[in-house]
């Protein structure tokens, strides 16, 4: 088996893309070997993967720099040999998160259990409202500090810090809040109450009615929320959030008419 860029000579004229792909692929194999076998030394990884020690060290250096693995002193059982014990490399929390997780399915199962045993869709909506109300407390502080003209922009920055990759831009007679990523999209596909509760929170945070135009959970490319323009004099302050929120449902636009509000 050839390993491109691992102290073995790549074919003359090999494209740089191929070299980079080979490096990434083998780096993933190093991390996967640590996942499968636990904290490992350079010698152990080299033996399992058929690489030179120098190649393993190079990949480990890159993985340490990316916070995927971290070195630790290897535990020694029994009598110590002379010299310092070899370092073992273990996955960090960030490194473990890079591999497949079942959090989405766990969340879906939990919400389904709530719906079946605790009051149906209304119970799921109550849970979603309470969750977003707690999450939005930090957003409220940022919005209040920004002032009426910068509320949408402040909310977008706060959402981006939580992984939503949000932006705010001007639109006719208002603004559009766009979320280019949704960390809970797979759960929201099955439980649109999450989108409904989020829309309610946006309305309360911004102190105005908002309209959800599109959601990633419904198959759109971006979650888009329209925020109508309000004059500074008439814009009310962002209210305090409470676990129990208004039951007002914000209808979707004509493009998404007929769907559940999200």
XYZ file of N, CA and C in Angstrom:
786
model
N 0.853 -1.188 0.000
C 0.000 0.000 0.000
C 0.884 1.232 0.000
N 0.555 2.222 -0.856
C 1.329 3.454 -0.930
C 0.768 4.473 0.034
N 1.641 5.197 0.689
C 1.242 6.296 1.546
C 1.907 7.541 1.008
N 1.121 8.417 0.417
C 1.671 9.623 -0.182
C 2.093 10.577 0.910
N 3.336 11.058 0.841
C 3.799 12.059 1.788
C 4.129 11.514 3.160
N 4.385 10.228 3.296
C 4.698 9.657 4.603
C 6.077 9.023 4.604
N 7.065 9.847 4.297
C 8.445 9.372 4.199
C 8.588 8.311 3.116
N 7.675 8.336 2.151
C 7.785 7.508 0.960
C 7.659 8.438 -0.221
N 8.293 8.144 -1.292
C 8.360 9.073 -2.416
C 7.089 8.977 -3.234
N 6.433 10.118 -3.455
C 5.244 10.155 -4.310
C 5.677 10.137 -5.762
N 4.836 9.649 -6.663
C 5.196 9.625 -8.079
C 5.523 11.025 -8.587
N 6.521 11.110 -9.484
C 6.917 12.397 -10.041
C 5.732 13.041 -10.740
N 5.508 14.311 -10.466
C 4.420 15.023 -11.116
C 3.069 14.795 -10.481
N 3.001 14.151 -9.302
C 1.713 13.925 -8.639
C 1.090 15.265 -8.286
N -0.205 15.436 -8.594
C -0.856 16.716 -8.297
C -0.825 17.023 -6.806
N -0.770 18.331 -6.508
C -0.767 18.739 -5.105
C -2.048 18.306 -4.404
N -3.194 18.280 -5.157
C -4.446 17.850 -4.546
C -4.347 16.410 -4.061
N -3.665 15.568 -4.847
C -3.509 14.167 -4.469
C -2.651 14.034 -3.218
N -1.582 14.862 -3.153
C -0.726 14.829 -1.975
C -1.512 15.234 -0.737
N -2.282 16.327 -0.879
C -3.051 16.807 0.265
C -4.094 15.791 0.683
N -4.746 15.164 -0.292
C -5.764 14.165 0.029
C -5.151 12.973 0.737
N -3.968 12.544 0.289
C -3.294 11.433 0.947
C -2.919 11.758 2.376
N -2.462 12.987 2.608
C -2.113 13.402 3.958
C -3.341 13.387 4.865
N -4.452 13.957 4.377
C -5.673 14.015 5.188
C -6.198 12.621 5.486
N -6.156 11.763 4.469
C -6.679 10.409 4.644
C -5.900 9.660 5.710
N -4.575 9.754 5.677
C -3.764 9.032 6.648
C -3.881 9.659 8.034
N -4.027 10.979 8.074
C -4.232 11.649 9.361
C -5.515 11.142 10.014
N -6.553 10.963 9.205
C -7.807 10.408 9.730
C -7.609 8.988 10.235
N -6.754 8.201 9.554
C -6.493 6.830 9.984
C -5.768 6.803 11.325
N -4.863 7.764 11.522
C -4.157 7.852 12.800
C -5.155 8.146 13.920
N -6.022 9.142 13.697
C -7.017 9.492 14.716
C -7.977 8.331 14.960
N -8.383 7.649 13.894
C -9.309 6.522 14.042
C -8.667 5.384 14.822
N -7.386 5.156 14.610
C -6.694 4.097 15.341
C -6.665 4.399 16.835
N -6.503 5.674 17.185
C -6.530 6.059 18.601
C -7.935 5.880 19.166
N -8.943 6.194 18.352
C -10.323 5.996 18.798
C -10.599 4.520 19.066
N -10.143 3.660 18.169
C -10.433 2.224 18.267
C -9.636 1.532 19.367
N -8.404 2.004 19.613
C -7.506 1.276 20.517
C -7.169 2.036 21.800
N -7.649 3.272 21.913
C -7.329 4.051 23.103
C -5.999 4.760 22.959
N -5.565 5.485 24.007
C -4.300 6.215 23.960
C -3.165 5.331 23.443
N -2.395 5.860 22.499
C -1.388 5.049 21.807
C -0.089 5.816 21.671
N 1.001 5.071 21.685
C 2.320 5.667 21.482
C 2.630 5.719 20.001
N 3.687 6.450 19.666
C 4.119 6.529 18.269
C 4.437 5.139 17.742
N 5.142 4.335 18.555
C 5.521 2.990 18.117
C 4.287 2.117 17.867
N 3.289 2.218 18.734
C 2.073 1.419 18.571
C 1.316 1.819 17.308
N 1.222 3.112 17.061
C 0.527 3.583 15.868
C 1.277 3.175 14.604
N 2.595 3.303 14.630
C 3.392 2.917 13.469
C 3.222 1.440 13.164
N 3.200 0.605 14.201
C 3.024 -0.827 13.988
C 1.654 -1.175 13.441
N 0.611 -0.531 13.942
C -0.752 -0.843 13.495
C -1.019 -0.364 12.079
N -0.432 0.797 11.722
C -0.770 1.417 10.440
C 0.272 1.176 9.353
N 1.389 0.589 9.710
C 2.426 0.322 8.713
C 3.146 1.573 8.248
N 3.327 2.538 9.149
C 3.987 3.789 8.819
C 5.319 3.884 9.537
N 6.162 4.799 9.082
C 7.404 5.058 9.795
C 7.104 5.892 11.044
N 7.986 5.835 12.012
C 7.820 6.635 13.223
C 7.786 8.118 12.882
N 8.641 8.534 11.926
C 8.697 9.947 11.547
C 7.360 10.396 10.949
N 6.749 9.541 10.141
C 5.457 9.890 9.536
C 4.378 10.022 10.598
N 4.375 9.092 11.544
C 3.368 9.146 12.611
C 3.544 10.420 13.423
N 4.789 10.760 13.747
C 5.024 11.971 14.545
C 4.538 13.210 13.795
N 4.761 13.249 12.479
C 4.334 14.411 11.709
C 2.805 14.562 11.742
N 2.114 13.450 11.582
C 0.649 13.505 11.614
C 0.140 13.841 13.012
N 0.794 13.305 14.032
C 0.391 13.621 15.402
C 0.598 15.099 15.707
N 1.704 15.674 15.221
C 1.945 17.103 15.433
C 0.805 17.928 14.837
N 0.348 17.536 13.650
C -0.754 18.262 13.009
C -2.057 18.076 13.781
N -2.294 16.864 14.272
C -3.516 16.590 15.031
C -3.520 17.316 16.374
N -2.342 17.425 16.996
C -2.238 18.186 18.244
C -2.522 19.664 17.970
N -1.969 20.195 16.880
C -2.188 21.602 16.528
C -3.664 21.882 16.260
N -4.393 20.887 15.735
C -5.823 21.044 15.446
C -6.699 20.682 16.643
N -6.076 20.394 17.794
C -6.802 20.035 19.017
C -7.629 18.761 18.829
N -7.143 17.833 18.023
C -7.816 16.555 17.832
C -7.264 15.515 18.811
N -5.952 15.542 19.042
C -5.338 14.642 20.023
C -4.477 15.459 20.966
N -4.140 14.857 22.096
C -3.250 15.504 23.057
C -2.309 14.462 23.641
N -1.056 14.838 23.893
C -0.106 13.888 24.481
C -0.305 13.797 25.989
N -0.034 12.642 26.513
C -0.088 12.450 27.975
C 0.949 11.410 28.353
N 1.355 11.454 29.606
C 2.322 10.459 30.070
C 1.660 9.089 30.107
N 2.343 8.112 29.549
C 1.787 6.755 29.515
C 1.845 6.132 30.906
N 0.769 5.497 31.308
C 0.756 4.813 32.594
C 1.650 3.578 32.532
N 2.407 3.392 33.580
C 3.305 2.246 33.641
C 2.841 1.325 34.760
N 2.559 0.093 34.434
C 2.135 -0.895 35.428
C 3.304 -1.826 35.714
N 3.572 -2.079 36.993
C 4.686 -2.937 37.351
C 5.965 -2.120 37.480
N 7.091 -2.795 37.366
C 8.387 -2.137 37.555
C 8.687 -1.195 36.398
N 9.184 -0.019 36.709
C 9.550 0.951 35.685
C 10.871 0.556 35.036
N 10.949 0.768 33.739
C 12.228 0.577 33.041
C 12.992 1.895 33.098
N 14.253 1.859 32.738
C 15.071 3.066 32.769
C 14.642 4.002 31.652
N 14.802 5.286 31.906
C 14.438 6.278 30.910
C 13.002 6.748 31.079
N 12.689 7.792 30.354
C 11.350 8.349 30.447
C 10.366 7.473 29.673
N 9.165 7.292 30.208
C 8.185 6.493 29.479
C 7.735 7.218 28.218
N 7.397 6.463 27.195
C 6.938 7.064 25.941
C 5.597 7.742 26.155
N 5.393 8.845 25.458
C 4.116 9.539 25.552
C 3.052 8.787 24.770
N 1.856 8.783 25.325
C 0.711 8.215 24.626
C -0.163 9.374 24.151
N -0.794 9.214 23.020
C -1.635 10.254 22.446
C -3.090 9.818 22.536
N -3.922 10.700 23.093
C -5.342 10.402 23.292
C -6.179 11.437 22.569
N -7.402 11.068 22.211
C -8.309 12.014 21.569
C -8.800 13.060 22.567
N -8.912 14.285 22.122
C -9.537 15.332 22.914
C -11.057 15.240 22.734
N -11.780 16.049 23.479
C -13.242 16.100 23.307
C -13.589 16.552 21.898
N -12.839 17.522 21.391
C -13.046 17.981 20.018
C -12.787 16.852 19.031
N -11.743 16.058 19.285
C -11.430 14.945 18.397
C -12.524 13.894 18.381
N -13.092 13.606 19.534
C -14.193 12.627 19.586
C -15.415 13.130 18.846
N -15.676 14.437 18.941
C -16.841 14.999 18.270
C -16.728 14.910 16.754
N -15.496 14.774 16.256
C -15.316 14.686 14.805
C -15.810 13.359 14.242
N -15.968 12.363 15.090
C -16.461 11.074 14.647
C -17.973 10.999 14.823
N -18.561 9.973 14.238
C -20.013 9.853 14.259
C -20.545 9.848 15.685
N -21.619 10.609 15.890
C -22.288 10.657 17.178
C -23.759 10.303 16.977
N -24.444 9.969 18.036
C -25.861 9.623 17.942
C -26.722 10.603 18.732
N -26.207 11.833 18.908
C -26.957 12.814 19.690
C -28.288 13.154 19.043
N -28.303 13.289 17.707
C -29.549 13.633 17.024
C -30.625 12.590 17.284
N -30.261 11.319 17.161
C -31.246 10.266 17.371
C -31.697 10.238 18.824
N -30.773 10.491 19.734
C -31.138 10.542 21.148
C -32.148 11.661 21.399
N -31.917 12.831 20.789
C -32.842 13.954 20.963
C -34.205 13.639 20.371
N -34.222 13.020 19.197
C -35.500 12.645 18.568
C -36.252 11.659 19.444
N -35.543 10.664 19.959
C -36.188 9.666 20.824
C -36.742 10.315 22.087
N -36.002 11.263 22.655
C -36.457 11.931 23.876
C -37.713 12.755 23.613
N -37.729 13.499 22.512
C -38.905 14.313 22.193
C -40.107 13.440 21.834
N -39.847 12.334 21.174
C -40.953 11.415 20.864
C -41.535 10.842 22.161
N -40.686 10.530 23.110
C -41.153 10.014 24.405
C -41.999 11.065 25.100
N -41.555 12.337 25.059
C -42.331 13.421 25.669
C -43.695 13.538 24.995
N -43.715 13.470 23.659
C -44.971 13.609 22.934
C -45.938 12.474 23.248
N -45.410 11.274 23.398
C -46.280 10.115 23.606
C -46.774 10.000 25.036
N -46.005 10.480 25.997
C -46.344 10.228 27.397
C -46.667 11.485 28.203
N -46.296 12.643 27.702
C -46.429 13.833 28.529
C -47.375 14.890 27.957
N -48.156 14.577 26.940
C -49.111 15.580 26.477
C -49.054 15.907 25.004
N -48.450 15.072 24.186
C -48.483 15.269 22.747
C -47.626 16.432 22.269
N -48.047 17.011 21.117
C -47.270 18.081 20.490
C -47.149 19.302 21.391
N -48.160 19.572 22.191
C -48.106 20.733 23.082
C -46.977 20.601 24.096
N -46.735 19.378 24.552
C -45.650 19.155 25.511
C -44.297 19.393 24.850
N -44.156 18.970 23.598
C -42.908 19.210 22.872
C -42.693 20.705 22.681
N -43.760 21.424 22.337
C -43.659 22.869 22.150
C -43.284 23.563 23.458
N -43.868 23.114 24.562
C -43.525 23.704 25.863
C -42.046 23.492 26.179
N -41.547 22.302 25.886
C -40.123 22.027 26.099
C -39.265 22.939 25.227
N -39.631 23.067 23.945
C -38.855 23.898 23.029
C -38.845 25.351 23.483
N -39.995 25.855 23.945
C -40.069 27.236 24.418
C -39.155 27.456 25.623
N -39.203 26.532 26.564
C -38.369 26.675 27.756
C -36.886 26.622 27.393
N -36.526 25.717 26.486
C -35.122 25.573 26.082
C -34.614 26.854 25.416
N -35.385 27.382 24.450
C -34.934 28.570 23.742
C -34.957 29.808 24.630
N -35.903 29.864 25.573
C -35.941 30.995 26.495
C -34.666 31.054 27.323
N -34.220 29.904 27.790
C -32.979 29.857 28.576
C -31.776 30.223 27.715
N -31.730 29.687 26.501
C -30.615 29.949 25.593
C -30.561 31.426 25.203
N -31.719 32.072 25.113
C -31.793 33.428 24.592
C -31.465 34.506 25.614
N -31.273 34.150 26.871
C -30.949 35.166 27.861
C -29.677 35.926 27.487
N -28.685 35.204 26.998
C -27.457 35.862 26.556
C -27.687 36.732 25.330
N -28.597 36.294 24.440
C -28.913 37.089 23.258
C -29.549 38.421 23.674
N -30.435 38.366 24.652
C -31.143 39.574 25.093
C -30.150 40.649 25.545
N -29.138 40.247 26.293
C -28.150 41.209 26.772
C -27.418 41.875 25.604
N -27.066 41.083 24.594
C -26.366 41.639 23.433
C -27.265 42.589 22.653
N -28.541 42.249 22.522
C -29.484 43.077 21.765
C -29.738 44.399 22.485
N -29.930 44.342 23.780
C -30.180 45.566 24.537
C -28.975 46.497 24.473
N -27.781 45.939 24.464
C -26.568 46.768 24.399
C -26.390 47.406 23.022
N -26.962 46.774 21.985
C -26.758 47.249 20.617
C -27.637 48.444 20.265
N -28.810 48.548 20.864
C -29.715 49.633 20.524
C -30.672 49.236 19.414
N -31.759 50.003 19.228
C -32.837 49.627 18.305
C -32.386 49.406 16.867
N -31.462 50.220 16.360
C -31.072 50.132 14.948
C -30.164 48.933 14.661
N -29.590 48.344 15.674
C -28.609 47.272 15.464
C -29.070 45.950 16.069
N -30.351 45.830 16.390
C -30.821 44.631 17.079
C -30.661 43.371 16.234
N -31.060 43.439 14.980
C -30.969 42.252 14.119
C -29.512 41.818 13.952
N -28.636 42.792 13.762
C -27.207 42.480 13.616
C -26.651 41.863 14.894
N -27.059 42.388 16.050
C -26.589 41.848 17.327
C -27.096 40.430 17.536
N -28.351 40.179 17.150
C -28.896 38.821 17.274
C -28.153 37.864 16.357
N -27.827 38.311 15.136
C -27.085 37.455 14.205
C -25.718 37.081 14.773
N -25.035 38.030 15.385
C -23.719 37.742 15.964
C -23.839 36.758 17.128
N -24.879 36.940 17.940
C -25.070 36.029 19.073
C -25.399 34.623 18.591
N -26.225 34.522 17.560
C -26.551 33.211 16.995
C -25.319 32.556 16.378
N -24.491 33.335 15.716
C -23.273 32.783 15.099
C -22.346 32.201 16.153
N -22.295 32.838 17.310
C -21.451 32.314 18.387
C -21.936 30.965 18.875
N -23.221 30.651 18.645
C -23.776 29.351 19.017
C -23.830 28.379 17.849
N -23.160 28.727 16.742
C -23.041 27.786 15.634
C -24.064 27.914 14.525
N -24.852 29.005 14.504
C -25.904 29.138 13.491
C -25.433 29.868 12.232
N -24.227 30.388 12.204
C -23.686 31.092 11.034
C -24.695 32.093 10.494
N -25.112 33.019 11.344
C -26.199 33.938 11.012
C -25.677 35.276 10.506
N -26.478 35.897 9.633
C -26.194 37.237 9.134
C -27.493 38.028 9.125
N -27.362 39.351 9.139
C -28.523 40.231 9.020
C -28.266 41.177 7.853
N -29.279 41.379 7.020
C -29.113 42.268 5.872
C -30.402 43.044 5.647
N -30.259 44.175 4.964
C -31.415 45.016 4.687
C -32.320 44.346 3.670
N -33.606 44.577 3.826
C -34.618 44.073 2.899
C -35.663 45.166 2.742
N -36.501 45.109 1.670
C -37.556 46.110 1.525
C -38.409 46.199 2.795
N -38.566 47.388 3.299
C -39.353 47.714 4.491
C -38.963 46.865 5.702
N -37.717 46.513 5.805
C -37.295 45.751 6.969
C -35.913 45.143 6.809
N -35.683 44.035 7.521
C -34.416 43.311 7.464
C -34.688 41.811 7.380
N -33.687 41.089 6.918
C -33.766 39.631 6.902
C -32.663 39.064 7.783
N -33.059 38.184 8.680
C -32.111 37.440 9.505
C -31.937 36.068 8.856
N -30.716 35.750 8.433
C -30.444 34.492 7.738
C -29.540 33.612 8.590
N -29.975 32.381 8.805
C -29.167 31.385 9.518
C -28.720 30.345 8.497
N -27.437 30.343 8.212
C -26.914 29.480 7.151
C -26.609 28.065 7.640
N -26.729 27.849 8.922
C -26.509 26.517 9.487
C -27.466 26.331 10.654
N -27.949 25.095 10.827
C -28.814 24.778 11.967
C -28.256 23.558 12.680
N -27.733 23.724 13.896
C -27.143 22.591 14.620
C -28.146 21.505 14.985
N -29.452 21.823 14.952
C -30.464 20.824 15.348
C -31.383 20.481 14.190
N -30.884 20.623 12.957
C -31.757 20.474 11.790
C -32.404 19.091 11.712
N -31.656 18.025 12.041
C -32.213 16.679 11.910
C -33.340 16.442 12.911
N -33.275 17.087 14.045
C -34.349 16.977 15.031
C -35.525 17.855 14.615
N -35.229 19.059 14.114
C -36.285 19.983 13.707
C -37.081 19.445 12.515
N -36.459 18.611 11.688
C -37.197 18.009 10.574
C -38.381 17.188 11.073
N -38.217 16.555 12.218
C -39.275 15.700 12.772
C -40.141 16.443 13.781
N -39.598 17.510 14.381
C -40.347 18.262 15.389
C -40.276 19.753 15.047
N -41.160 20.225 14.178
C -41.149 21.647 13.785
C -41.453 22.585 14.940
N -41.866 22.037 16.078
C -42.084 22.904 17.250
C -40.809 23.650 17.632
N -39.642 23.079 17.317
C -38.377 23.760 17.615
C -38.279 25.061 16.822
N -38.651 25.002 15.549
C -38.607 26.202 14.713
C -39.649 27.218 15.175
N -40.827 26.723 15.556
C -41.889 27.616 16.023
C -41.462 28.358 17.283
N -40.883 27.638 18.229
C -40.441 28.272 19.466
C -39.312 29.261 19.205
N -38.424 28.936 18.286
C -37.329 29.848 17.957
C -37.866 31.138 17.358
N -38.867 31.030 16.482
C -39.462 32.218 15.879
C -40.110 33.102 16.940
N -40.796 32.490 17.881
C -41.396 33.255 18.974
C -40.330 34.003 19.774
N -39.219 33.336 20.024
C -38.128 33.960 20.776
C -37.580 35.170 20.015
N -37.388 35.035 18.707
C -36.895 36.157 17.912
C -37.835 37.351 18.039
N -39.136 37.099 17.975
C -40.120 38.166 18.084
C -40.011 38.887 19.419
N -39.868 38.129 20.487
C -39.786 38.728 21.817
C -38.455 39.467 22.010
N -37.379 38.889 21.482
C -36.079 39.542 21.612
C -36.034 40.874 20.866
N -36.629 40.908 19.667
C -36.558 42.094 18.829
C -37.688 43.078 19.108
N -38.670 42.669 19.896
C -39.755 43.557 20.264
C -40.704 43.863 19.137
N -40.849 42.947 18.179
C -41.741 43.168 17.058
C -42.172 41.832 16.475
N -43.277 41.829 15.756
C -43.690 40.625 15.036
C -42.646 40.305 13.973
N -42.300 39.041 13.827
C -41.389 38.602 12.766
C -42.075 37.501 11.967
N -41.594 37.270 10.762
C -42.208 36.284 9.874
C -41.153 35.322 9.354
N -41.315 34.054 9.634
C -40.380 33.031 9.148
C -40.707 32.725 7.697
N -39.757 32.957 6.807
C -39.959 32.761 5.375
C -39.472 31.407 4.879
N -38.455 30.861 5.509
C -37.885 29.596 5.048
C -37.100 28.969 6.180
N -36.982 27.641 6.143
C -36.173 26.931 7.134
C -35.391 25.812 6.464
N -34.223 25.565 6.976
C -33.410 24.449 6.495
C -34.126 23.135 6.770
N -34.843 23.055 7.894
C -35.553 21.826 8.256
C -36.626 21.458 7.241
N -37.143 22.443 6.521
C -38.152 22.188 5.491
C -37.532 21.995 4.115
N -36.203 21.968 4.044
C -35.537 21.735 2.769
C -35.011 22.981 2.092
N -35.194 24.148 2.707
C -34.656 25.379 2.137
C -33.165 25.477 2.422
N -32.477 26.291 1.633
C -31.032 26.401 1.813
C -30.628 27.179 3.044
N -31.482 28.092 3.484
C -31.172 28.982 4.600
C -32.437 29.190 5.422
N -32.285 29.300 6.744
C -33.406 29.728 7.590
C -33.495 31.247 7.485
N -34.625 31.754 6.990
C -34.772 33.186 6.744
C -35.951 33.736 7.534
N -35.704 34.789 8.282
C -36.739 35.434 9.086
C -36.823 36.900 8.696
N -38.028 37.355 8.326
C -38.234 38.756 7.964
C -38.568 39.561 9.215
N -37.872 40.696 9.367
C -38.082 41.587 10.512
C -38.561 42.924 9.963
N -39.827 43.284 10.172
C -40.333 44.549 9.617
C -39.631 45.746 10.229
N -39.539 46.797 9.438
C -38.839 48.004 9.894
C -39.721 48.762 10.878
N -39.123 49.228 11.963
C -39.824 50.043 12.945
C -38.999 51.286 13.205
N -39.656 52.404 13.377
C -38.935 53.649 13.652
C -38.336 53.576 15.048
N -37.185 54.213 15.276
C -36.565 54.160 16.608
C -37.498 54.623 17.713
N -38.366 55.600 17.395
C -39.241 56.132 18.433
C -40.289 55.130 18.860
N -40.745 54.301 17.882
C -41.835 53.377 18.190
C -41.363 51.996 18.569
N -40.079 51.719 18.392
C -39.580 50.375 18.673
C -39.576 50.135 20.173
N -40.291 49.122 20.664
C -40.316 48.854 22.100
C -39.046 48.171 22.546
N -38.687 48.294 23.819
C -37.494 47.587 24.308
C -37.712 46.091 24.289
N -36.615 45.341 24.149
C -36.723 43.876 24.173
C -37.199 43.435 25.545
N -38.303 42.700 25.627
C -38.850 42.332 26.933
C -38.044 41.246 27.604
N -38.240 41.132 28.914
C -37.627 40.034 29.645
C -38.233 38.725 29.177
N -37.401 37.705 29.127
C -37.881 36.401 28.681
C -38.347 35.590 29.870
N -39.361 34.797 29.656
C -39.871 33.908 30.699
C -39.983 32.518 30.120
N -39.899 31.475 30.940
C -39.990 30.110 30.427
C -41.265 29.853 29.643
N -42.404 30.422 30.063
C -43.643 30.229 29.341
C -43.850 31.416 28.416
N -43.878 31.172 27.118
C -43.942 32.237 26.146
C -45.322 32.346 25.540
N -45.528 33.412 24.777
C -46.801 33.595 24.094
C -47.088 32.424 23.192
N -48.356 32.071 23.066
C -48.731 30.950 22.207
C -49.001 31.395 20.789
N -48.737 32.688 20.496
C -48.968 33.183 19.141
C -48.093 32.429 18.164
N -48.678 31.946 17.093
C -47.938 31.232 16.056
C -47.694 32.178 14.898
N -46.445 32.260 14.460
C -46.109 33.113 13.338
C -46.231 32.321 12.053
N -47.103 32.761 11.174
C -47.355 32.041 9.930
C -46.208 32.241 8.972
N -45.999 31.254 8.139
C -44.946 31.336 7.130
C -45.442 32.174 5.960
N -44.528 32.518 5.053
C -44.869 33.313 3.886
C -45.639 32.489 2.894
N -46.051 33.159 1.799
C -46.848 32.444 0.802
C -46.071 31.296 0.206
N -44.739 31.427 0.179
C -43.944 30.346 -0.407
C -43.975 29.098 0.432
N -44.172 29.270 1.703
C -44.204 28.113 2.585
C -45.584 27.891 3.177
N -46.600 28.538 2.536
C -47.960 28.382 3.048
C -48.391 26.942 2.979
N -49.152 26.517 3.994
C -49.624 25.139 4.020
C -48.746 24.254 4.843
N -47.548 24.733 5.196
C -46.678 23.927 6.044
C -46.908 24.285 7.497
N -46.375 23.460 8.380
C -46.379 23.828 9.785
C -45.470 25.032 9.967
N -45.845 26.008 10.795
C -44.935 27.139 11.020
C -43.615 26.663 11.577
N -42.535 27.183 11.081
C -41.215 26.778 11.527
C -40.287 27.966 11.508
